XYZ file of C-alpha atoms in Angstrom:
698
model
C 39.336 -127.057 -74.847
C 36.645 -128.480 -72.781
C 39.228 -129.929 -70.540
C 40.893 -126.594 -70.252
C 37.698 -124.852 -69.170
C 37.371 -127.085 -66.121
C 34.438 -126.696 -63.789
C 33.621 -123.045 -64.802
C 31.412 -123.896 -67.652
C 30.867 -125.798 -70.506
C 31.746 -124.554 -73.868
C 28.279 -123.574 -74.391
C 27.874 -121.979 -70.906
C 27.357 -118.120 -70.298
C 29.630 -118.072 -67.360
C 32.833 -117.915 -69.118
C 35.948 -116.346 -67.842
C 35.503 -113.491 -70.137
C 31.951 -112.951 -69.295
C 32.659 -113.264 -65.651
C 35.521 -110.788 -65.976
C 33.428 -108.449 -67.982
C 30.607 -108.813 -65.545
C 32.816 -108.307 -62.592
C 34.535 -105.403 -64.153
C 31.200 -103.888 -64.960
C 30.011 -104.414 -61.451
C 33.197 -102.865 -60.139
C 32.886 -99.983 -62.514
C 29.311 -99.514 -61.518
C 30.246 -99.646 -57.893
C 33.047 -97.213 -58.477
C 30.692 -95.006 -60.391
C 28.148 -95.270 -57.634
C 30.792 -94.449 -55.084
C 32.046 -91.564 -57.198
C 28.515 -90.256 -57.543
C 27.900 -90.568 -53.861
C 31.200 -88.815 -53.163
C 30.337 -86.099 -55.628
C 27.012 -85.592 -53.979
C 28.684 -85.371 -50.602
C 31.321 -82.964 -51.834
C 28.682 -80.874 -53.562
C 26.660 -80.709 -50.330
C 29.760 -79.827 -48.375
C 30.677 -77.198 -50.941
C 27.197 -75.813 -50.834
C 27.284 -75.727 -47.052
C 30.699 -74.134 -47.110
C 29.600 -71.584 -49.669
C 26.520 -70.877 -47.640
C 28.613 -70.559 -44.476
C 31.037 -68.232 -46.174
C 28.190 -66.136 -47.504
C 26.599 -65.947 -44.072
C 29.938 -65.032 -42.546
C 30.468 -62.310 -45.119
C 26.959 -61.072 -44.561
C 27.530 -61.066 -40.815
C 30.756 -59.243 -41.305
C 29.028 -56.693 -43.503
C 26.264 -56.334 -40.951
C 28.781 -55.992 -38.149
C 30.698 -53.430 -40.137
C 27.550 -51.524 -40.895
C 26.473 -51.703 -37.240
C 29.922 -50.587 -36.167
C 29.805 -47.708 -38.611
C 26.316 -46.832 -37.418
C 27.317 -46.946 -33.762
C 30.484 -45.011 -34.519
C 28.400 -42.421 -36.336
C 26.041 -42.263 -33.373
C 28.929 -41.911 -30.919
C 30.779 -39.387 -33.040
C 27.701 -37.268 -33.695
C 26.213 -37.612 -30.187
C 25.388 -34.412 -28.280
C 27.223 -35.770 -25.264
C 30.924 -36.376 -25.062
C 31.770 -40.065 -24.686
C 35.045 -41.517 -23.514
C 36.468 -44.948 -22.655
C 38.948 -44.855 -19.808
C 41.278 -47.747 -19.069
C 42.434 -49.009 -15.721
C 45.295 -46.490 -15.695
C 42.752 -43.662 -16.016
C 43.895 -42.853 -19.536
C 41.493 -42.218 -22.404
C 41.289 -45.147 -24.813
C 38.515 -43.632 -26.898
C 37.009 -40.151 -27.191
C 34.343 -38.940 -29.596
C 34.361 -35.700 -31.507
C 31.942 -34.001 -29.129
C 34.340 -34.541 -26.253
C 37.138 -32.897 -28.177
C 34.874 -29.945 -28.885
C 33.982 -29.679 -25.211
C 37.586 -29.570 -24.056
C 38.448 -27.225 -26.899
C 41.055 -29.213 -28.841
C 41.397 -31.033 -32.163
C 44.212 -33.232 -30.879
C 43.709 -36.940 -30.317
C 42.828 -37.491 -26.690
C 43.779 -41.168 -26.603
C 46.412 -41.776 -23.981
C 45.656 -38.573 -22.071
C 44.011 -38.366 -18.643
C 40.512 -36.975 -18.533
C 41.243 -35.400 -15.168
C 43.801 -33.086 -16.828
C 40.888 -31.067 -18.165
C 39.028 -30.871 -14.848
C 39.384 -27.597 -12.906
C 41.704 -27.976 -9.935
C 38.894 -27.169 -7.480
C 37.013 -30.308 -8.588
C 39.815 -32.848 -9.126
C 39.995 -33.991 -5.540
C 36.251 -34.554 -5.486
C 36.457 -36.854 -8.534
C 39.497 -38.746 -7.271
C 37.667 -39.459 -4.015
C 35.041 -41.254 -6.054
C 37.443 -43.633 -7.842
C 37.170 -46.269 -5.152
C 33.397 -46.251 -5.395
C 33.567 -46.645 -9.152
C 35.910 -49.655 -8.858
C 33.387 -51.190 -6.507
C 30.823 -51.033 -9.279
C 29.053 -47.804 -8.380
C 28.156 -45.202 -10.965
C 28.722 -41.539 -10.135
C 27.549 -38.219 -11.518
C 29.317 -34.908 -10.963
C 28.834 -31.298 -11.958
C 32.356 -30.104 -12.609
C 34.170 -27.299 -14.330
C 36.403 -28.190 -17.280
C 39.180 -25.823 -18.265
C 39.955 -25.429 -21.941
C 43.472 -24.716 -23.182
C 42.531 -21.037 -23.713
C 41.560 -20.731 -20.023
C 37.803 -20.529 -20.514
C 35.590 -22.754 -18.437
C 32.744 -25.041 -19.381
C 30.361 -26.682 -16.958
C 30.096 -30.458 -17.497
C 27.676 -32.999 -16.130
C 30.047 -36.001 -15.860
C 28.554 -39.484 -15.537
C 30.941 -42.430 -15.102
C 30.194 -46.127 -14.869
C 32.605 -49.062 -14.456
C 33.427 -51.576 -17.240
C 33.950 -55.272 -16.435
C 35.806 -58.004 -18.295
C 34.254 -61.439 -18.937
C 35.624 -62.671 -15.650
C 34.113 -59.677 -13.825
C 37.380 -57.857 -13.263
C 37.457 -54.049 -13.322
C 38.405 -53.026 -16.872
C 37.999 -49.224 -16.808
C 35.266 -46.644 -17.126
C 32.830 -45.321 -19.643
C 32.276 -41.591 -19.207
C 29.431 -39.519 -20.591
C 29.866 -35.749 -20.571
C 27.083 -33.182 -21.124
C 27.688 -29.457 -21.555
C 25.422 -27.792 -18.947
C 26.977 -24.314 -19.107
C 23.763 -22.742 -20.374
C 21.763 -24.368 -17.583
C 24.292 -23.343 -14.945
C 24.272 -19.769 -16.237
C 20.465 -19.765 -16.218
C 20.394 -21.208 -12.700
C 23.007 -18.689 -11.602
C 21.008 -15.864 -13.146
C 17.858 -17.223 -11.552
C 19.679 -17.568 -8.241
C 21.006 -14.009 -8.511
C 17.532 -12.801 -9.329
C 16.075 -14.759 -6.430
C 18.742 -13.460 -4.058
C 18.193 -9.938 -5.321
C 14.451 -10.075 -4.799
C 14.874 -11.894 -1.499
C 17.252 -9.149 -0.398
C 14.692 -6.561 -1.445
C 12.024 -8.364 0.558
C 14.110 -9.225 3.605
C 16.059 -5.975 3.873
C 13.484 -3.549 2.495
C 11.370 -1.285 4.641
C 8.076 -2.492 3.160
C 6.111 -5.044 5.178
C 5.444 -7.940 2.801
C 3.150 -10.822 3.760
C 1.329 -13.695 2.125
C -2.038 -14.777 3.439
C -4.442 -17.582 2.732
C -7.957 -17.106 1.418
C -9.165 -17.158 5.029
C -6.870 -14.248 5.887
C -4.437 -16.257 7.984
C -0.838 -15.144 7.715
C 1.694 -17.474 6.101
C 4.935 -15.656 5.231
C 6.118 -12.461 6.916
C 9.110 -10.440 5.760
C 11.578 -9.390 8.490
C 10.317 -5.807 8.174
C 7.025 -6.954 9.719
C 8.816 -8.047 12.870
C 10.916 -4.895 12.925
C 7.882 -2.659 12.570
C 5.410 -4.497 14.790
C 7.664 -6.288 17.265
C 6.163 -9.763 16.738
C 8.218 -12.797 15.723
C 7.126 -14.801 12.640
C 6.018 -17.649 14.918
C 3.712 -15.293 16.807
C 2.052 -14.213 13.562
C 1.886 -17.528 11.693
C -1.647 -18.840 11.325
C -3.270 -15.730 12.780
C -5.360 -13.138 10.949
C -4.467 -9.474 10.709
C -7.892 -8.619 12.110
C -6.680 -9.896 15.495
C -4.131 -7.048 15.595
C -6.269 -4.382 13.929
C -7.749 -1.332 15.621
C -11.488 -1.916 16.158
C -12.384 1.320 14.400
C -10.552 0.197 11.228
C -11.929 -3.331 10.942
C -15.063 -2.413 8.977
C -13.115 -0.595 6.251
C -10.529 -3.384 6.133
C -13.263 -6.027 5.829
C -14.807 -4.220 2.856
C -11.405 -3.955 1.187
C -10.790 -7.689 1.758
C -14.088 -8.670 0.118
C -13.416 -6.366 -2.812
C -9.939 -7.872 -3.233
C -11.274 -11.439 -3.260
C -13.899 -10.489 -5.847
C -11.345 -8.939 -8.240
C -8.301 -11.241 -8.632
C -5.132 -9.518 -9.726
C -6.400 -6.012 -8.958
C -4.617 -4.248 -6.070
C -6.868 -2.837 -3.363
C -5.413 -0.099 -1.161
C -6.205 0.768 2.437
C -4.566 4.187 2.989
C -4.486 4.136 6.791
C -4.763 0.989 8.892
C -3.834 0.926 12.562
C -2.118 -2.283 13.705
C -1.218 -3.084 17.286
C 2.494 -3.287 18.111
C 3.831 -5.937 20.467
C 4.288 -3.228 23.115
C 0.598 -2.333 22.917
C 0.995 0.878 20.938
C -0.511 1.438 17.494
C 1.325 1.687 14.185
C -0.307 3.224 11.131
C 0.213 1.268 7.908
C -0.658 2.024 4.298
C -1.626 -1.415 2.951
C -2.136 -2.770 -0.575
C -3.600 -6.280 -0.932
C -3.808 -8.300 -4.160
C -5.635 -11.567 -4.816
C -3.090 -13.929 -6.401
C -4.663 -17.169 -5.222
C -5.071 -18.387 -8.813
C -1.416 -17.789 -9.666
C 0.398 -21.132 -9.155
C 3.657 -19.359 -8.385
C 2.070 -17.456 -5.488
C -1.234 -19.130 -4.559
C -1.848 -16.582 -1.822
C -3.065 -13.096 -1.087
C -0.119 -10.716 -1.358
C -0.003 -7.868 1.160
C 2.431 -4.971 0.790
C 2.383 -2.412 3.591
C 4.344 0.714 4.433
C 4.778 2.032 7.949
C 3.407 5.581 7.751
C 3.148 6.161 11.499
C 5.566 9.082 11.375
C 3.968 10.531 8.247
C 0.539 10.156 9.801
C 1.715 11.905 12.950
C 3.332 14.686 10.912
C 0.133 15.064 8.918
C -1.824 15.246 12.161
C 0.600 17.868 13.422
C 0.242 19.797 10.165
C -3.546 19.756 10.428
C -3.196 20.771 14.067
C -0.816 23.558 13.106
C -3.094 24.769 10.311
C -6.055 24.690 12.667
C -4.129 26.620 15.267
C -2.895 29.025 12.611
C -6.456 29.745 11.496
C -7.680 30.203 15.045
C -4.545 32.216 15.783
C -5.234 34.673 12.998
C -8.739 35.140 14.310
C -7.513 35.439 17.892
C -4.756 37.848 16.900
C -7.143 40.093 15.030
C -9.570 40.165 17.937
C -6.765 40.701 20.449
C -5.426 43.666 18.481
C -8.676 45.570 18.754
C -9.298 44.274 22.258
C -5.887 45.509 23.391
C -6.754 49.033 22.323
C -10.013 48.855 24.270
C -8.223 47.493 27.337
C -5.577 50.184 27.078
C -8.270 52.801 27.338
C -10.026 50.977 30.195
C -6.852 50.400 32.173
C -5.502 53.909 31.784
C -8.838 55.614 32.399
C -9.407 53.678 35.636
C -5.927 54.686 36.780
C -6.708 58.335 36.053
C -10.081 58.071 37.812
C -8.480 56.606 40.929
C -5.922 59.420 40.912
C -8.682 61.978 40.703
C -11.007 60.373 43.293
C -8.491 59.230 45.848
C -8.742 56.034 47.921
C -11.571 57.405 50.144
C -13.995 58.181 47.363
C -17.144 55.982 47.584
C -16.779 54.910 43.942
C -13.102 53.998 44.145
C -13.883 50.382 45.049
C -16.073 50.019 41.968
C -13.365 51.499 39.799
C -10.867 48.982 41.218
C -13.260 46.180 40.265
C -13.312 47.482 36.697
C -9.516 47.760 36.739
C -9.138 44.182 38.001
C -11.447 42.907 35.260
C -9.393 44.821 32.706
C -6.197 43.230 34.040
C -7.727 39.754 33.764
C -8.879 40.542 30.247
C -5.371 41.771 29.420
C -3.928 38.453 30.626
C -6.391 36.549 28.461
C -5.535 38.757 25.484
C -1.845 38.151 26.072
C -2.478 34.412 26.006
C -4.388 34.742 22.752
C -1.499 36.656 21.207
C 1.037 34.140 22.468
C -1.009 31.272 21.070
C -1.287 33.009 17.687
C 2.464 33.789 17.762
C 1.706 37.472 17.394
C 2.853 38.585 20.805
C 5.556 41.240 20.598
C 8.626 39.655 22.176
C 11.618 41.411 23.703
C 14.141 38.573 23.729
C 17.509 38.681 25.474
C 20.217 36.153 26.245
C 19.349 34.324 29.450
C 20.521 31.283 31.369
C 17.693 28.773 31.563
C 19.098 27.278 34.754
C 19.022 30.720 36.420
C 15.519 31.365 35.103
C 14.223 28.060 36.499
C 15.766 28.720 39.923
C 14.403 32.263 40.028
C 10.831 31.145 39.331
C 10.945 28.103 41.632
C 10.042 30.242 44.674
C 6.923 31.514 42.931
C 6.019 27.981 41.857
C 6.251 26.702 45.423
C 3.655 29.267 46.511
C 1.403 28.487 43.529
C 1.299 24.681 43.622
C 1.099 24.176 47.384
C 2.978 22.244 50.019
C 1.798 18.737 49.017
C 3.785 18.886 45.756
C 7.569 18.660 46.089
C 9.611 20.645 43.553
C 12.910 19.118 42.504
C 15.416 21.197 40.513
C 18.099 19.674 38.283
C 19.691 22.732 36.687
C 23.009 22.852 34.848
C 24.719 26.264 35.019
C 27.223 25.401 32.265
C 24.674 25.336 29.446
C 24.766 27.827 26.566
C 22.425 30.821 26.845
C 19.236 31.098 24.790
C 17.553 34.101 23.196
C 14.120 34.345 24.794
C 11.644 36.801 26.290
C 12.003 36.052 30.051
C 8.528 37.206 31.202
C 6.858 35.085 28.529
C 9.018 32.066 29.430
C 8.140 32.480 33.097
C 4.448 32.585 32.155
C 4.851 29.308 30.204
C 6.573 27.614 33.159
C 3.876 28.906 35.498
C 1.134 27.478 33.250
C 2.875 24.079 33.107
C 3.334 24.052 36.885
C -0.353 24.847 37.462
C -1.358 22.011 35.120
C 1.000 19.659 36.988
C -0.571 20.679 40.306
C -4.019 19.787 38.964
C -2.657 16.396 37.833
C -1.388 15.704 41.398
C -4.545 15.715 43.527
C -2.851 13.495 46.121
C 0.491 15.287 45.946
C 3.675 14.135 44.265
C 6.826 15.479 42.665
C 7.341 18.174 40.040
C 10.791 18.074 38.457
C 12.287 20.966 36.509
C 15.525 20.108 34.757
C 17.748 21.676 32.105
C 20.024 19.897 29.646
C 21.735 20.303 26.291
C 20.989 18.186 23.209
C 22.336 18.090 19.676
C 19.942 17.037 16.945
C 21.683 15.643 13.849
C 20.469 15.139 10.312
C 19.979 11.388 10.874
C 18.067 11.819 14.137
C 15.965 14.883 13.316
C 12.996 12.761 12.207
C 12.514 11.278 15.658
C 12.135 14.784 17.121
C 9.358 15.738 14.718
C 9.436 19.454 13.911
C 12.883 20.179 15.404
C 15.523 20.969 12.755
C 19.145 19.839 13.255
C 21.219 21.940 15.653
C 22.172 22.529 19.310
C 19.364 22.979 21.806
C 18.949 23.767 25.479
C 15.957 21.932 26.917
C 13.791 22.608 29.947
C 11.852 19.536 31.044
C 8.838 19.913 33.329
C 7.839 16.439 34.555
C 5.265 15.379 37.116
C 4.293 12.094 38.725
C 0.594 12.741 38.263
C -2.324 10.950 36.658
C -1.012 11.361 33.112
C -3.061 11.547 29.912
C -4.475 9.083 27.451
C -3.789 9.252 23.696
C -7.054 11.040 22.920
C -6.326 13.825 25.392
C -2.729 14.195 24.209
C -3.941 14.659 20.645
C -5.830 17.816 21.667
C -3.843 19.408 24.486
C -2.540 22.254 22.315
C -5.951 23.031 20.827
C -7.150 26.500 21.852
C -9.923 26.466 24.459
C -9.560 22.703 25.042
C -9.414 21.846 28.730
C -9.991 18.848 30.958
C -10.696 21.030 33.983
C -14.114 21.670 35.406
C -16.233 24.404 33.886
C -15.069 27.806 35.080
C -11.638 26.579 36.212
C -9.676 26.954 33.014
C -9.652 28.917 29.777
C -7.998 26.185 27.705
C -5.348 28.659 26.494
C -2.416 27.829 28.797
C -0.877 25.084 26.656
C -1.952 26.762 23.422
C -0.093 29.874 24.614
C 2.960 27.736 25.432
C 2.854 26.140 21.985
C 2.593 29.511 20.223
C 5.361 31.040 22.340
C 7.775 28.180 21.618
C 7.102 28.333 17.882
C 7.517 32.120 17.867
C 10.797 31.744 19.772
C 12.117 29.316 17.129
C 11.918 26.272 19.366
C 9.409 23.509 19.959
C 7.412 21.880 22.737
C 7.040 18.120 23.061
C 4.955 16.079 25.461
C 5.108 12.464 26.587
C 2.537 10.930 28.879
C 0.872 7.691 29.848
C -2.377 7.375 31.724
C -1.480 6.813 35.376
C 2.258 7.358 34.754
C 2.777 11.119 34.799
C 3.467 13.734 32.135
C 6.617 15.376 30.825
C 6.789 18.608 28.785
C 10.067 19.422 27.010
C 10.759 22.991 25.866
C 13.450 23.043 23.142
C 15.292 26.371 22.675
C 18.000 26.928 20.024
C 21.331 27.461 21.768
C 23.047 30.846 21.294
C 26.553 32.206 21.679
C 27.614 34.865 24.161
C 27.033 35.622 27.814
C 23.627 35.901 29.519
C 22.417 39.477 30.036
C 21.731 40.606 33.603
C 18.114 40.857 34.641
C 16.978 44.521 34.541
C 16.101 45.878 37.972
C 12.898 47.909 38.365
C 13.383 51.580 39.235
C 10.756 53.501 41.188
C 10.134 56.930 39.621
C 7.773 59.742 40.506
C 4.797 60.327 38.279
C 5.531 63.905 37.144
C 8.475 65.063 35.031
C 9.983 68.264 36.388
C 12.355 70.847 35.060
C 12.422 71.941 31.442
C 9.324 71.096 29.484
C 9.620 67.973 27.331
C 7.671 67.476 24.119
C 6.442 64.048 23.058
C 5.207 63.238 19.546
C 2.449 60.606 19.797
C 1.719 58.580 16.639
C -1.483 56.557 17.224
C -4.398 55.941 14.854
C -6.934 54.810 17.472
C -8.766 57.868 18.768
C -9.572 56.493 22.246
C -6.047 55.235 22.845
C -4.557 58.477 21.535
C -6.725 60.553 23.869
C -5.827 58.523 26.967
C -2.115 58.682 26.113
C -2.320 62.446 25.647
C -4.185 62.882 28.943
C -1.688 60.705 30.832
C 1.399 62.423 29.433
C -0.016 65.915 29.931
C -0.823 64.993 33.536
C 2.827 64.011 33.892
C 3.813 67.533 32.816
C 4.732 66.784 29.221
C 3.799 68.665 26.077
C 2.107 66.335 23.592
C 1.900 66.625 19.819
C -0.276 63.894 18.259
C -0.781 62.586 14.715
C -2.574 59.502 13.341
C -0.216 58.394 10.550
C 3.485 58.042 9.834
C 3.758 60.601 7.028
C 2.355 63.295 9.294
C 4.859 62.290 11.990
C 7.751 62.707 9.552
C 6.489 66.185 8.640
C 6.283 67.223 12.302
C 9.805 65.989 13.010
C 11.110 67.790 9.938
C 9.404 71.073 10.813
C 10.010 71.172 14.586
C 13.219 70.891 16.511
C 11.654 70.689 19.975
C 10.529 67.056 19.763
C 12.214 65.190 22.655
C 10.582 61.782 22.159
C 8.508 59.960 19.538
C 5.980 57.455 20.935
C 4.516 55.375 18.127
C 2.261 52.422 17.537
C 3.355 49.817 14.999
C -0.003 49.292 13.301
C -0.505 52.515 11.385
C -2.427 53.275 8.190
C -0.207 53.592 5.133
C 3.418 53.517 6.234
C 3.952 51.008 9.086
C 5.357 52.016 12.424
C 8.401 49.881 11.784
C 9.202 51.780 8.580
C 8.603 55.042 10.394
C 11.127 54.100 13.062
C 13.690 53.130 10.421
C 13.352 56.464 8.569
C 13.496 58.554 11.737
C 16.654 56.784 12.851
C 18.265 57.819 9.568
C 17.178 61.472 9.593
C 17.294 62.044 13.388
C 19.512 59.318 14.866
C 19.623 60.990 18.328
C 15.863 61.321 18.735
C 14.588 58.902 21.446
C 11.844 56.536 20.308
C 9.326 54.549 22.369
C 7.157 51.874 20.772
C 3.731 51.019 22.197
C 2.016 47.994 20.670
C 0.448 44.665 21.482
C 0.337 42.888 18.128
C 3.361 41.444 16.342
C 1.732 41.510 12.904
C 1.753 45.285 13.111
C 5.427 44.945 12.244
C 4.772 42.560 9.361
C 7.642 42.220 6.956
C 10.238 42.937 9.630
C 12.348 40.977 12.054
C 12.211 41.454 15.823
C 12.089 45.033 17.036
C 15.481 46.727 17.411
C 16.932 45.787 20.775
C 17.987 49.357 21.584
C 14.488 50.817 21.171
C 12.320 50.665 24.314
C 8.926 49.035 24.073
C 5.729 49.067 26.147
C 3.150 46.328 25.740
C -0.515 47.210 25.285
C -2.610 47.342 27.375
C -0.527 49.400 29.796
C -1.248 51.224 33.008
C -0.753 54.928 33.542
C 2.220 54.224 35.808
C 3.668 51.858 33.226
C 3.371 54.427 30.432
C 4.937 57.212 32.472
C 7.723 54.872 33.607
C 8.444 53.931 29.988
C 8.558 57.623 29.005
C 10.923 58.375 31.907
C 13.253 55.607 30.754
C 13.096 56.671 27.120
C 13.879 60.300 27.957
C 16.905 59.228 29.960
C 18.378 61.484 32.650
C 15.543 64.015 32.881
C 15.185 65.866 36.217
C 12.416 64.424 38.418
C 10.267 65.670 41.243
C 7.613 64.302 43.564
C 4.282 62.988 42.495
C 1.428 65.492 42.164
């Protein structure tokens, strides 16, 4: 046994084969266990790491999914339309808002965004494709067309997409519905254009000024009214163009306006100088809007009232002349009766005394004074438009030529008269003697305006005044007119003188050399005729008077030729009924007619005249005044013509208002103007009686 154990151990030794095997096996088992434990620990760590990794991945996936859902929600619920467009320009993604914008519920993927763009804008977008591929972002305002044909304005913003290697991968498009803004801008633009049109094409003169009064903006009406360009007005104050007499009132209004922001301050009449040097009258309203950010200026709104101001001046002038005319007419009426007595009585005295009587010269002086007074009275009546007119159809060209010889003698040799008369003009209805007096007055005034000589031109022409152009001719209504123009090359008149030339008793002549009634008489005559008189003049550049007569139809009447008749009526006795309320005039008429061999029956009122005519059949002529107590002379004439149509009638008067309520006197009834001479009265009676036998003067 011992021998069998060998060198391992003795029989009593621990290190036996068994023990060594057990020990080794134990060590191996322990090692294996240790290795298994270490492996387990490693696997557990790996498993834990793997589990942790998987958990983190799942969490990341959940987070990514939640983020994706959140971003999708944001994209889908965004106010703007969002689209992804691939390299072939097809939509790869479109949110709900985009579908709403283009008006469809269909999926837009695979469709081209440009299909929805209005045709007028497609080319513009296509032109920008190259810029987008180069990496540039673009923004467009375009019109999208919905399937139902309606349009929607879109603000389209596109930006390029790039792949990881930087290659062009498509576009991202953001679309915003700006229809409301475009409509608002369009409405605002329409409103702006409307108000700009009102400002730029309106007649009101609209300006903005700084606090110092310097002009900033001027509407075109300012240039049209005042003749200055905007550049000429910019930076200048209105006071530089203002009439000196208006500057104080304007300065007060300016200070008041500055002290009361927002409150309009009106200046009713403000004279502003035109570019041509003349003055325009404006009605101006200024408002302080310096504190308003939208304006930040003084707003001036003006209206050109030059024409209205002139018409108002003419109205005041007319009313003034009317008032003076009524006074003058009333005085002239009574004065005419006095002059009739004076003129006729001096004629009768001279007949009685003969030319060799020592007092005859004194009587002639009285007669001459009466004639001068009669001329003055006639001018007063013409001015007051109460002169009795006997109009007839005349040719103005013939009238001008006929009076030119008289004018040559009146104005002297140093003034050349030039005639430009048209014989083919229509006739006019006018009282020729009164017209000749007007032309004579104008010629005398022209002579005084030509102290060194010059030219006086009398011309005739025809004009038609239409509705559109009547305003520029002032008080001339539309119609056809024949015009006489009396123009001189004299010293002319300034504006102040022109404003008063038609005033009664206004004259620029030296004391004692003018009554101041010549032009007033011309004015009254033209108004009474139905026409008008206009004057244009510049200091140092002559004067032109235009007489406007309404054109008439028919042929001009021949000028009546004077017939010389003896003073006394011979043959069968003629009886004249005299109707005159003025005792002195009635007596002188009776004396004159009885001296002429006539039988005279006189009454003072119309009713008595009607009774005489009804009771007597020997009345050969009725001579009546127009201004009678009770029934007027005009009514008397009308009633007599009904009851005794063959009875001759002669009217003697000097005051148109005596026939108030009537038109012009009947053309077939003869008329004699007061004051008259004895010869004139007898001549008128001869003519009224017709073919009575005549004999030599007593």
